[in-house]
């Protein structure tokens, strides 16, 4: 089976600025692929190219086996999008926002109620969007994106600036969509979100992919960062190499009854990104 999403050497320039620099990515059916990087790294630009909103300067991008420069209506009916600005109609109610899109996709009205229950907005169905909290808007935007049961779902920073409880609800809905067989392309600067949801992640820095793979696999490549952090009863904190050479020092701390706690510090996507680029993901 061909890949659901495929990028080969994608370059995008805006005048003299090169925003994407030879991007290679592939997403198979039913997987969640994450594009992880700080604001301004080029994540949204790549989504716009993959969904036909922008044309790349060079390289090729395929979506559902079609050149993204030639996407047709039939292809758009098979994808869903949740962008960071939400794009909801402020003066319409929650229900009427979804009703508009249901008509565009020739969906039965029952589908609206089903989706509203999934995102826990059934009780707010008559409320104007302008009166919704940011978290409720996020859930409504996701409801609209999955209303027609797309084969591919693009999520651009779906939990940005949301409280932890709302973010967890959205994570649950994303996992439900994956279980349904949906391929999900997720952009985020949230390291924990990427590690929890994604089967593969690409670390994007200044328009280039600097690392790619399964989250755990990437972290294991940088296990030289793994340290032992020791706290003594007198409050002293000590960091040792996670290596047999540290065994004697640890034995002495235990034998002298000075050891209070000992922890290991494994690499995560945040520390990997900092090592590679010299900056954080925020």
PDB file of C-alpha atoms in Angstrom:
ATOM      1  CA  UNK A   1       0.000   0.000   0.000  1.00  0.00           C
ATOM      2  CA  UNK A   2       1.310   3.462  -0.885  1.00  0.00           C
ATOM      3  CA  UNK A   3       1.971   6.025   1.847  1.00  0.00           C
ATOM      4  CA  UNK A   4      -0.889   8.306   2.877  1.00  0.00           C
ATOM      5  CA  UNK A   5       1.493  11.293   3.049  1.00  0.00           C
ATOM      6  CA  UNK A   6       4.828  11.518   1.288  1.00  0.00           C
ATOM      7  CA  UNK A   7       7.252  14.444   1.050  1.00  0.00           C
ATOM      8  CA  UNK A   8      10.406  14.341  -1.059  1.00  0.00           C
ATOM      9  CA  UNK A   9      12.949  17.148  -0.844  1.00  0.00           C
ATOM     10  CA  UNK A  10      10.357  19.872  -0.142  1.00  0.00           C
ATOM     11  CA  UNK A  11      11.796  23.381  -0.336  1.00  0.00           C
ATOM     12  CA  UNK A  12       9.795  26.545   0.279  1.00  0.00           C
ATOM     13  CA  UNK A  13      11.120  30.074  -0.142  1.00  0.00           C
ATOM     14  CA  UNK A  14       9.403  33.361   0.577  1.00  0.00           C
ATOM     15  CA  UNK A  15      11.409  35.899  -1.422  1.00  0.00           C
ATOM     16  CA  UNK A  16      14.977  35.488  -0.084  1.00  0.00           C
ATOM     17  CA  UNK A  17      14.045  33.432   2.975  1.00  0.00           C
ATOM     18  CA  UNK A  18      14.173  29.635   2.766  1.00  0.00           C
ATOM     19  CA  UNK A  19      11.545  28.387   5.233  1.00  0.00           C
ATOM     20  CA  UNK A  20      11.728  24.659   4.399  1.00  0.00           C
ATOM     21  CA  UNK A  21      14.991  23.065   3.354  1.00  0.00           C
ATOM     22  CA  UNK A  22      14.652  19.679   1.694  1.00  0.00           C
ATOM     23  CA  UNK A  23      11.993  17.968   3.822  1.00  0.00           C
ATOM     24  CA  UNK A  24      11.615  14.178   3.527  1.00  0.00           C
ATOM     25  CA  UNK A  25       8.694  12.573   5.401  1.00  0.00           C
ATOM     26  CA  UNK A  26       6.370   9.592   5.023  1.00  0.00           C
ATOM     27  CA  UNK A  27       3.204   8.695   6.955  1.00  0.00           C
ATOM     28  CA  UNK A  28       1.593   5.277   6.631  1.00  0.00           C
ATOM     29  CA  UNK A  29      -2.097   4.507   7.101  1.00  0.00           C
ATOM     30  CA  UNK A  30      -3.290   4.689  10.693  1.00  0.00           C
ATOM     31  CA  UNK A  31      -0.187   6.209  12.242  1.00  0.00           C
ATOM     32  CA  UNK A  32       0.260   9.465  14.114  1.00  0.00           C
ATOM     33  CA  UNK A  33       3.296  11.313  12.850  1.00  0.00           C
ATOM     34  CA  UNK A  34       4.484  14.348  14.782  1.00  0.00           C
ATOM     35  CA  UNK A  35       6.354  17.371  13.511  1.00  0.00           C
ATOM     36  CA  UNK A  36       8.047  18.764  16.594  1.00  0.00           C
ATOM     37  CA  UNK A  37       9.663  22.178  16.740  1.00  0.00           C
ATOM     38  CA  UNK A  38       9.449  25.713  18.123  1.00  0.00           C
ATOM     39  CA  UNK A  39       7.315  28.490  16.693  1.00  0.00           C
ATOM     40  CA  UNK A  40       8.742  29.679  13.380  1.00  0.00           C
ATOM     41  CA  UNK A  41      10.407  26.371  12.533  1.00  0.00           C
ATOM     42  CA  UNK A  42       8.209  25.838   9.433  1.00  0.00           C
ATOM     43  CA  UNK A  43       5.582  23.426  10.793  1.00  0.00           C
ATOM     44  CA  UNK A  44       2.493  25.331   9.624  1.00  0.00           C
ATOM     45  CA  UNK A  45       4.096  26.028   6.242  1.00  0.00           C
ATOM     46  CA  UNK A  46       4.523  22.296   5.650  1.00  0.00           C
ATOM     47  CA  UNK A  47       0.884  21.596   6.581  1.00  0.00           C
ATOM     48  CA  UNK A  48      -0.255  24.273   4.119  1.00  0.00           C
ATOM     49  CA  UNK A  49       1.810  22.653   1.372  1.00  0.00           C
ATOM     50  CA  UNK A  50       0.467  19.177   2.181  1.00  0.00           C
ATOM     51  CA  UNK A  51      -3.125  20.452   2.084  1.00  0.00           C
ATOM     52  CA  UNK A  52      -2.699  22.421  -1.143  1.00  0.00           C
ATOM     53  CA  UNK A  53      -2.915  25.873   0.437  1.00  0.00           C
ATOM     54  CA  UNK A  54       0.651  26.722  -0.574  1.00  0.00           C
ATOM     55  CA  UNK A  55       2.820  25.596  -3.460  1.00  0.00           C
ATOM     56  CA  UNK A  56       6.307  24.423  -2.675  1.00  0.00           C
ATOM     57  CA  UNK A  57       9.274  26.041  -4.420  1.00  0.00           C
ATOM     58  CA  UNK A  58      10.660  22.623  -5.323  1.00  0.00           C
ATOM     59  CA  UNK A  59      10.300  18.962  -4.409  1.00  0.00           C
ATOM     60  CA  UNK A  60       7.203  16.779  -4.448  1.00  0.00           C
ATOM     61  CA  UNK A  61       4.401  16.194  -1.942  1.00  0.00           C
ATOM     62  CA  UNK A  62       1.794  13.445  -2.277  1.00  0.00           C
ATOM     63  CA  UNK A  63      -1.441  13.123  -0.315  1.00  0.00           C
ATOM     64  CA  UNK A  64      -3.597  10.009  -0.743  1.00  0.00           C
ATOM     65  CA  UNK A  65      -1.536   9.254  -3.830  1.00  0.00           C
ATOM     66  CA  UNK A  66      -2.247  12.667  -5.400  1.00  0.00           C
ATOM     67  CA  UNK A  67       0.139  15.535  -6.117  1.00  0.00           C
ATOM     68  CA  UNK A  68      -0.731  18.209  -3.530  1.00  0.00           C
ATOM     69  CA  UNK A  69      -0.470  20.876  -6.236  1.00  0.00           C
ATOM     70  CA  UNK A  70      -3.465  19.261  -7.958  1.00  0.00           C
ATOM     71  CA  UNK A  71      -5.796  18.273  -5.143  1.00  0.00           C
ATOM     72  CA  UNK A  72      -9.460  18.055  -6.147  1.00  0.00           C
ATOM     73  CA  UNK A  73     -12.753  18.173  -4.264  1.00  0.00           C
ATOM     74  CA  UNK A  74     -12.823  14.416  -3.874  1.00  0.00           C
ATOM     75  CA  UNK A  75      -9.498  14.506  -2.051  1.00  0.00           C
ATOM     76  CA  UNK A  76     -10.583  17.323   0.259  1.00  0.00           C
ATOM     77  CA  UNK A  77     -13.600  15.256   1.305  1.00  0.00           C
ATOM     78  CA  UNK A  78     -11.163  12.643   2.605  1.00  0.00           C
ATOM     79  CA  UNK A  79      -9.107  14.938   4.854  1.00  0.00           C
ATOM     80  CA  UNK A  80      -9.861  16.968   7.987  1.00  0.00           C
ATOM     81  CA  UNK A  81      -7.992  19.996   9.315  1.00  0.00           C
ATOM     82  CA  UNK A  82      -7.734  21.694  12.677  1.00  0.00           C
ATOM     83  CA  UNK A  83      -5.548  24.762  12.303  1.00  0.00           C
ATOM     84  CA  UNK A  84      -4.208  26.934  15.102  1.00  0.00           C
ATOM     85  CA  UNK A  85      -6.587  29.841  14.408  1.00  0.00           C
ATOM     86  CA  UNK A  86      -9.648  27.494  14.602  1.00  0.00           C
ATOM     87  CA  UNK A  87     -11.570  29.416  11.849  1.00  0.00           C
ATOM     88  CA  UNK A  88     -14.966  29.103  13.536  1.00  0.00           C
ATOM     89  CA  UNK A  89     -17.969  31.333  12.832  1.00  0.00           C
ATOM     90  CA  UNK A  90     -18.223  33.492  15.952  1.00  0.00           C
ATOM     91  CA  UNK A  91     -21.872  34.536  15.700  1.00  0.00           C
ATOM     92  CA  UNK A  92     -23.191  31.080  14.892  1.00  0.00           C
ATOM     93  CA  UNK A  93     -23.999  28.549  17.574  1.00  0.00           C
ATOM     94  CA  UNK A  94     -21.963  25.431  18.221  1.00  0.00           C
ATOM     95  CA  UNK A  95     -24.609  23.344  16.475  1.00  0.00           C
ATOM     96  CA  UNK A  96     -24.933  25.679  13.481  1.00  0.00           C
ATOM     97  CA  UNK A  97     -21.172  25.710  12.921  1.00  0.00           C
ATOM     98  CA  UNK A  98     -21.278  21.942  12.510  1.00  0.00           C
ATOM     99  CA  UNK A  99     -24.576  22.044  10.592  1.00  0.00           C
ATOM    100  CA  UNK A 100     -22.934  24.232   7.938  1.00  0.00           C
ATOM    101  CA  UNK A 101     -20.153  21.710   7.410  1.00  0.00           C
ATOM    102  CA  UNK A 102     -22.558  18.769   7.550  1.00  0.00           C
ATOM    103  CA  UNK A 103     -24.426  20.271   4.615  1.00  0.00           C
ATOM    104  CA  UNK A 104     -21.198  20.731   2.665  1.00  0.00           C
ATOM    105  CA  UNK A 105     -20.436  17.031   3.138  1.00  0.00           C
ATOM    106  CA  UNK A 106     -24.047  15.842   2.714  1.00  0.00           C
ATOM    107  CA  UNK A 107     -24.061  14.348   6.194  1.00  0.00           C
ATOM    108  CA  UNK A 108     -27.186  13.502   8.191  1.00  0.00           C
ATOM    109  CA  UNK A 109     -28.057  15.751  11.138  1.00  0.00           C
ATOM    110  CA  UNK A 110     -27.653  12.782  13.499  1.00  0.00           C
ATOM    111  CA  UNK A 111     -23.933  12.893  12.823  1.00  0.00           C
ATOM    112  CA  UNK A 112     -23.722  16.344  14.466  1.00  0.00           C
ATOM    113  CA  UNK A 113     -25.179  15.124  17.750  1.00  0.00           C
ATOM    114  CA  UNK A 114     -22.881  12.104  17.738  1.00  0.00           C
ATOM    115  CA  UNK A 115     -19.781  14.268  17.373  1.00  0.00           C
ATOM    116  CA  UNK A 116     -20.961  16.826  19.933  1.00  0.00           C
ATOM    117  CA  UNK A 117     -21.328  14.045  22.486  1.00  0.00           C
ATOM    118  CA  UNK A 118     -17.822  12.836  21.708  1.00  0.00           C
ATOM    119  CA  UNK A 119     -16.310  16.265  22.385  1.00  0.00           C
ATOM    120  CA  UNK A 120     -18.577  16.879  25.406  1.00  0.00           C
ATOM    121  CA  UNK A 121     -20.290  19.932  23.880  1.00  0.00           C
ATOM    122  CA  UNK A 122     -23.844  18.553  23.654  1.00  0.00           C
ATOM    123  CA  UNK A 123     -25.061  20.857  26.443  1.00  0.00           C
ATOM    124  CA  UNK A 124     -23.498  23.899  24.715  1.00  0.00           C
ATOM    125  CA  UNK A 125     -25.018  23.184  21.293  1.00  0.00           C
ATOM    126  CA  UNK A 126     -27.111  26.410  21.277  1.00  0.00           C
ATOM    127  CA  UNK A 127     -24.311  28.620  22.639  1.00  0.00           C
ATOM    128  CA  UNK A 128     -22.703  31.180  20.301  1.00  0.00           C
ATOM    129  CA  UNK A 129     -19.051  30.452  19.557  1.00  0.00           C
ATOM    130  CA  UNK A 130     -18.127  33.966  20.721  1.00  0.00           C
ATOM    131  CA  UNK A 131     -19.138  32.950  24.260  1.00  0.00           C
ATOM    132  CA  UNK A 132     -17.061  29.758  24.368  1.00  0.00           C
ATOM    133  CA  UNK A 133     -13.839  29.335  26.328  1.00  0.00           C
ATOM    134  CA  UNK A 134     -10.634  28.624  24.396  1.00  0.00           C
ATOM    135  CA  UNK A 135     -10.796  24.976  25.428  1.00  0.00           C
ATOM    136  CA  UNK A 136     -14.368  24.608  24.188  1.00  0.00           C
ATOM    137  CA  UNK A 137     -13.417  26.260  20.898  1.00  0.00           C
ATOM    138  CA  UNK A 138     -10.586  23.758  20.526  1.00  0.00           C
ATOM    139  CA  UNK A 139     -12.950  20.828  21.037  1.00  0.00           C
ATOM    140  CA  UNK A 140     -15.435  22.329  18.564  1.00  0.00           C
ATOM    141  CA  UNK A 141     -12.703  22.800  15.969  1.00  0.00           C
ATOM    142  CA  UNK A 142     -11.702  19.161  16.394  1.00  0.00           C
ATOM    143  CA  UNK A 143     -15.367  18.107  16.136  1.00  0.00           C
ATOM    144  CA  UNK A 144     -15.634  19.951  12.835  1.00  0.00           C
ATOM    145  CA  UNK A 145     -12.419  18.337  11.563  1.00  0.00           C
ATOM    146  CA  UNK A 146     -13.653  14.778  12.277  1.00  0.00           C
ATOM    147  CA  UNK A 147     -17.318  15.346  11.420  1.00  0.00           C
ATOM    148  CA  UNK A 148     -17.042  13.609   8.027  1.00  0.00           C
ATOM    149  CA  UNK A 149     -14.767  10.788   9.303  1.00  0.00           C
ATOM    150  CA  UNK A 150     -11.676  11.752   7.271  1.00  0.00           C
ATOM    151  CA  UNK A 151      -8.946   9.337   6.294  1.00  0.00           C
ATOM    152  CA  UNK A 152      -6.230  11.894   7.123  1.00  0.00           C
ATOM    153  CA  UNK A 153      -6.417  14.442   9.915  1.00  0.00           C
ATOM    154  CA  UNK A 154      -4.106  17.471  10.091  1.00  0.00           C
ATOM    155  CA  UNK A 155      -3.763  18.967  13.570  1.00  0.00           C
ATOM    156  CA  UNK A 156      -1.724  22.155  13.905  1.00  0.00           C
ATOM    157  CA  UNK A 157      -0.835  22.758  17.587  1.00  0.00           C
ATOM    158  CA  UNK A 158      -4.189  21.273  18.738  1.00  0.00           C
ATOM    159  CA  UNK A 159      -3.588  21.864  22.455  1.00  0.00           C
ATOM    160  CA  UNK A 160      -1.615  25.130  22.363  1.00  0.00           C
ATOM    161  CA  UNK A 161      -2.399  27.303  25.430  1.00  0.00           C
ATOM    162  CA  UNK A 162      -5.066  24.877  26.683  1.00  0.00           C
ATOM    163  CA  UNK A 163      -5.351  23.765  30.292  1.00  0.00           C
ATOM    164  CA  UNK A 164      -4.149  20.210  31.094  1.00  0.00           C
ATOM    165  CA  UNK A 165      -7.675  18.786  31.507  1.00  0.00           C
ATOM    166  CA  UNK A 166      -8.825  20.072  28.106  1.00  0.00           C
ATOM    167  CA  UNK A 167      -5.579  18.920  26.479  1.00  0.00           C
ATOM    168  CA  UNK A 168      -6.163  15.430  27.890  1.00  0.00           C
ATOM    169  CA  UNK A 169      -9.691  15.361  26.413  1.00  0.00           C
ATOM    170  CA  UNK A 170      -8.284  16.278  23.014  1.00  0.00           C
ATOM    171  CA  UNK A 171      -5.566  13.623  23.334  1.00  0.00           C
ATOM    172  CA  UNK A 172      -8.282  11.052  24.040  1.00  0.00           C
ATOM    173  CA  UNK A 173     -10.191  12.099  20.912  1.00  0.00           C
ATOM    174  CA  UNK A 174      -7.018  11.935  18.819  1.00  0.00           C
ATOM    175  CA  UNK A 175      -6.334   8.379  20.006  1.00  0.00           C
ATOM    176  CA  UNK A 176      -9.944   7.436  19.196  1.00  0.00           C
ATOM    177  CA  UNK A 177      -9.464   8.713  15.653  1.00  0.00           C
ATOM    178  CA  UNK A 178      -6.291   6.671  15.266  1.00  0.00           C
ATOM    179  CA  UNK A 179      -8.114   3.561  16.501  1.00  0.00           C
ATOM    180  CA  UNK A 180     -10.697   4.228  13.780  1.00  0.00           C
ATOM    181  CA  UNK A 181      -7.849   3.969  11.245  1.00  0.00           C
ATOM    182  CA  UNK A 182      -7.259   7.671  10.621  1.00  0.00           C
ATOM    183  CA  UNK A 183      -3.767   8.828   9.672  1.00  0.00           C
ATOM    184  CA  UNK A 184      -2.890  11.866  11.783  1.00  0.00           C
ATOM    185  CA  UNK A 185      -0.304  14.540  11.015  1.00  0.00           C
ATOM    186  CA  UNK A 186       0.337  16.492  14.218  1.00  0.00           C
ATOM    187  CA  UNK A 187       2.455  19.604  14.694  1.00  0.00           C
ATOM    188  CA  UNK A 188       3.420  20.605  18.214  1.00  0.00           C
ATOM    189  CA  UNK A 189       6.130  22.157  20.337  1.00  0.00           C
ATOM    190  CA  UNK A 190       4.928  20.093  23.300  1.00  0.00           C
ATOM    191  CA  UNK A 191       7.470  17.341  23.907  1.00  0.00           C
ATOM    192  CA  UNK A 192       5.216  15.351  26.244  1.00  0.00           C
ATOM    193  CA  UNK A 193       2.348  15.443  23.745  1.00  0.00           C
ATOM    194  CA  UNK A 194       4.592  14.109  20.975  1.00  0.00           C
ATOM    195  CA  UNK A 195       5.988  11.308  23.152  1.00  0.00           C
ATOM    196  CA  UNK A 196       2.510  10.205  24.286  1.00  0.00           C
ATOM    197  CA  UNK A 197       0.726  10.275  20.931  1.00  0.00           C
ATOM    198  CA  UNK A 198       3.141   9.808  18.051  1.00  0.00           C
ATOM    199  CA  UNK A 199       4.481   6.618  16.525  1.00  0.00           C
ATOM    200  CA  UNK A 200       7.155   8.661  14.731  1.00  0.00           C
ATOM    201  CA  UNK A 201       8.368  12.222  15.191  1.00  0.00           C
ATOM    202  CA  UNK A 202      10.485  14.566  13.112  1.00  0.00           C
ATOM    203  CA  UNK A 203      12.403  17.294  14.943  1.00  0.00           C
ATOM    204  CA  UNK A 204      12.254  20.446  12.826  1.00  0.00           C
ATOM    205  CA  UNK A 205      14.754  23.258  13.313  1.00  0.00           C
ATOM    206  CA  UNK A 206      14.927  26.335  11.093  1.00  0.00           C
ATOM    207  CA  UNK A 207      13.305  24.505   8.197  1.00  0.00           C
ATOM    208  CA  UNK A 208      15.354  21.291   8.380  1.00  0.00           C
ATOM    209  CA  UNK A 209      14.592  17.911   9.947  1.00  0.00           C
ATOM    210  CA  UNK A 210      17.460  17.346  12.361  1.00  0.00           C
ATOM    211  CA  UNK A 211      16.264  13.997  13.770  1.00  0.00           C
ATOM    212  CA  UNK A 212      13.583  11.429  12.919  1.00  0.00           C
ATOM    213  CA  UNK A 213      12.276   8.167  14.343  1.00  0.00           C
ATOM    214  CA  UNK A 214      10.170   6.631  17.084  1.00  0.00           C
ATOM    215  CA  UNK A 215      10.241   8.887  20.184  1.00  0.00           C
ATOM    216  CA  UNK A 216      11.809   6.211  22.396  1.00  0.00           C
ATOM    217  CA  UNK A 217      14.321   5.270  19.712  1.00  0.00           C
ATOM    218  CA  UNK A 218      15.440   8.881  19.301  1.00  0.00           C
ATOM    219  CA  UNK A 219      15.926   9.255  23.048  1.00  0.00           C
ATOM    220  CA  UNK A 220      17.975   6.037  23.213  1.00  0.00           C
ATOM    221  CA  UNK A 221      20.353   7.403  20.573  1.00  0.00           C
ATOM    222  CA  UNK A 222      21.233  10.119  23.069  1.00  0.00           C
ATOM    223  CA  UNK A 223      21.550   7.916  26.166  1.00  0.00           C
ATOM    224  CA  UNK A 224      24.967   9.482  26.846  1.00  0.00           C
ATOM    225  CA  UNK A 225      22.851  12.197  28.511  1.00  0.00           C
ATOM    226  CA  UNK A 226      21.716   9.650  31.117  1.00  0.00           C
ATOM    227  CA  UNK A 227      23.014  10.627  34.555  1.00  0.00           C
ATOM    228  CA  UNK A 228      22.567   9.592  38.190  1.00  0.00           C
ATOM    229  CA  UNK A 229      21.330  12.371  40.452  1.00  0.00           C
ATOM    230  CA  UNK A 230      22.021  11.835  44.125  1.00  0.00           C
ATOM    231  CA  UNK A 231      20.753  13.826  47.094  1.00  0.00           C
ATOM    232  CA  UNK A 232      22.467  13.436  50.453  1.00  0.00           C
ATOM    233  CA  UNK A 233      20.869  13.878  53.857  1.00  0.00           C
ATOM    234  CA  UNK A 234      22.655  17.216  54.302  1.00  0.00           C
ATOM    235  CA  UNK A 235      20.948  18.580  51.159  1.00  0.00           C
ATOM    236  CA  UNK A 236      23.960  18.222  48.858  1.00  0.00           C
ATOM    237  CA  UNK A 237      23.037  17.265  45.267  1.00  0.00           C
ATOM    238  CA  UNK A 238      25.533  15.304  43.207  1.00  0.00           C
ATOM    239  CA  UNK A 239      25.421  14.218  39.556  1.00  0.00           C
ATOM    240  CA  UNK A 240      27.343  11.124  38.457  1.00  0.00           C
ATOM    241  CA  UNK A 241      27.779   9.304  35.177  1.00  0.00           C
ATOM    242  CA  UNK A 242      25.341   6.423  34.629  1.00  0.00           C
ATOM    243  CA  UNK A 243      28.308   4.068  34.365  1.00  0.00           C
ATOM    244  CA  UNK A 244      29.933   1.242  36.368  1.00  0.00           C
ATOM    245  CA  UNK A 245      32.689   3.691  37.308  1.00  0.00           C
ATOM    246  CA  UNK A 246      30.196   5.446  39.616  1.00  0.00           C
ATOM    247  CA  UNK A 247      29.426   2.283  41.598  1.00  0.00           C
ATOM    248  CA  UNK A 248      32.140   2.769  44.221  1.00  0.00           C
ATOM    249  CA  UNK A 249      31.057   6.348  45.028  1.00  0.00           C
ATOM    250  CA  UNK A 250      27.441   5.212  45.425  1.00  0.00           C
ATOM    251  CA  UNK A 251      28.504   2.319  47.660  1.00  0.00           C
ATOM    252  CA  UNK A 252      30.378   4.727  49.926  1.00  0.00           C
ATOM    253  CA  UNK A 253      27.385   7.066  50.226  1.00  0.00           C
ATOM    254  CA  UNK A 254      25.175   4.114  51.204  1.00  0.00           C
ATOM    255  CA  UNK A 255      27.735   2.621  53.609  1.00  0.00           C
ATOM    256  CA  UNK A 256      28.130   5.942  55.412  1.00  0.00           C
ATOM    257  CA  UNK A 257      24.333   6.398  55.600  1.00  0.00           C
ATOM    258  CA  UNK A 258      24.562   9.729  53.750  1.00  0.00           C
ATOM    259  CA  UNK A 259      22.343   8.806  50.770  1.00  0.00           C
ATOM    260  CA  UNK A 260      18.791  10.183  50.793  1.00  0.00           C
ATOM    261  CA  UNK A 261      17.621   9.665  47.162  1.00  0.00           C
ATOM    262  CA  UNK A 262      19.000   8.477  43.836  1.00  0.00           C
ATOM    263  CA  UNK A 263      17.386   8.965  40.425  1.00  0.00           C
ATOM    264  CA  UNK A 264      18.320   8.404  36.800  1.00  0.00           C
ATOM    265  CA  UNK A 265      17.870  11.142  34.170  1.00  0.00           C
ATOM    266  CA  UNK A 266      17.084   9.685  30.759  1.00  0.00           C
ATOM    267  CA  UNK A 267      17.101  11.792  27.611  1.00  0.00           C
ATOM    268  CA  UNK A 268      13.743  13.059  26.338  1.00  0.00           C
ATOM    269  CA  UNK A 269      12.789  14.841  23.127  1.00  0.00           C
ATOM    270  CA  UNK A 270      13.310  18.228  24.754  1.00  0.00           C
ATOM    271  CA  UNK A 271      16.874  17.470  25.886  1.00  0.00           C
ATOM    272  CA  UNK A 272      17.665  15.838  22.525  1.00  0.00           C
ATOM    273  CA  UNK A 273      16.414  18.917  20.682  1.00  0.00           C
ATOM    274  CA  UNK A 274      18.493  21.201  22.915  1.00  0.00           C
ATOM    275  CA  UNK A 275      21.621  19.101  22.343  1.00  0.00           C
ATOM    276  CA  UNK A 276      21.175  19.165  18.569  1.00  0.00           C
ATOM    277  CA  UNK A 277      20.139  22.799  18.133  1.00  0.00           C
ATOM    278  CA  UNK A 278      21.249  24.633  21.266  1.00  0.00           C
ATOM    279  CA  UNK A 279      17.709  25.895  21.934  1.00  0.00           C
ATOM    280  CA  UNK A 280      14.449  24.682  23.460  1.00  0.00           C
ATOM    281  CA  UNK A 281      11.109  23.848  21.868  1.00  0.00           C
ATOM    282  CA  UNK A 282       9.120  26.782  23.251  1.00  0.00           C
TER     283      UNK A 282
END
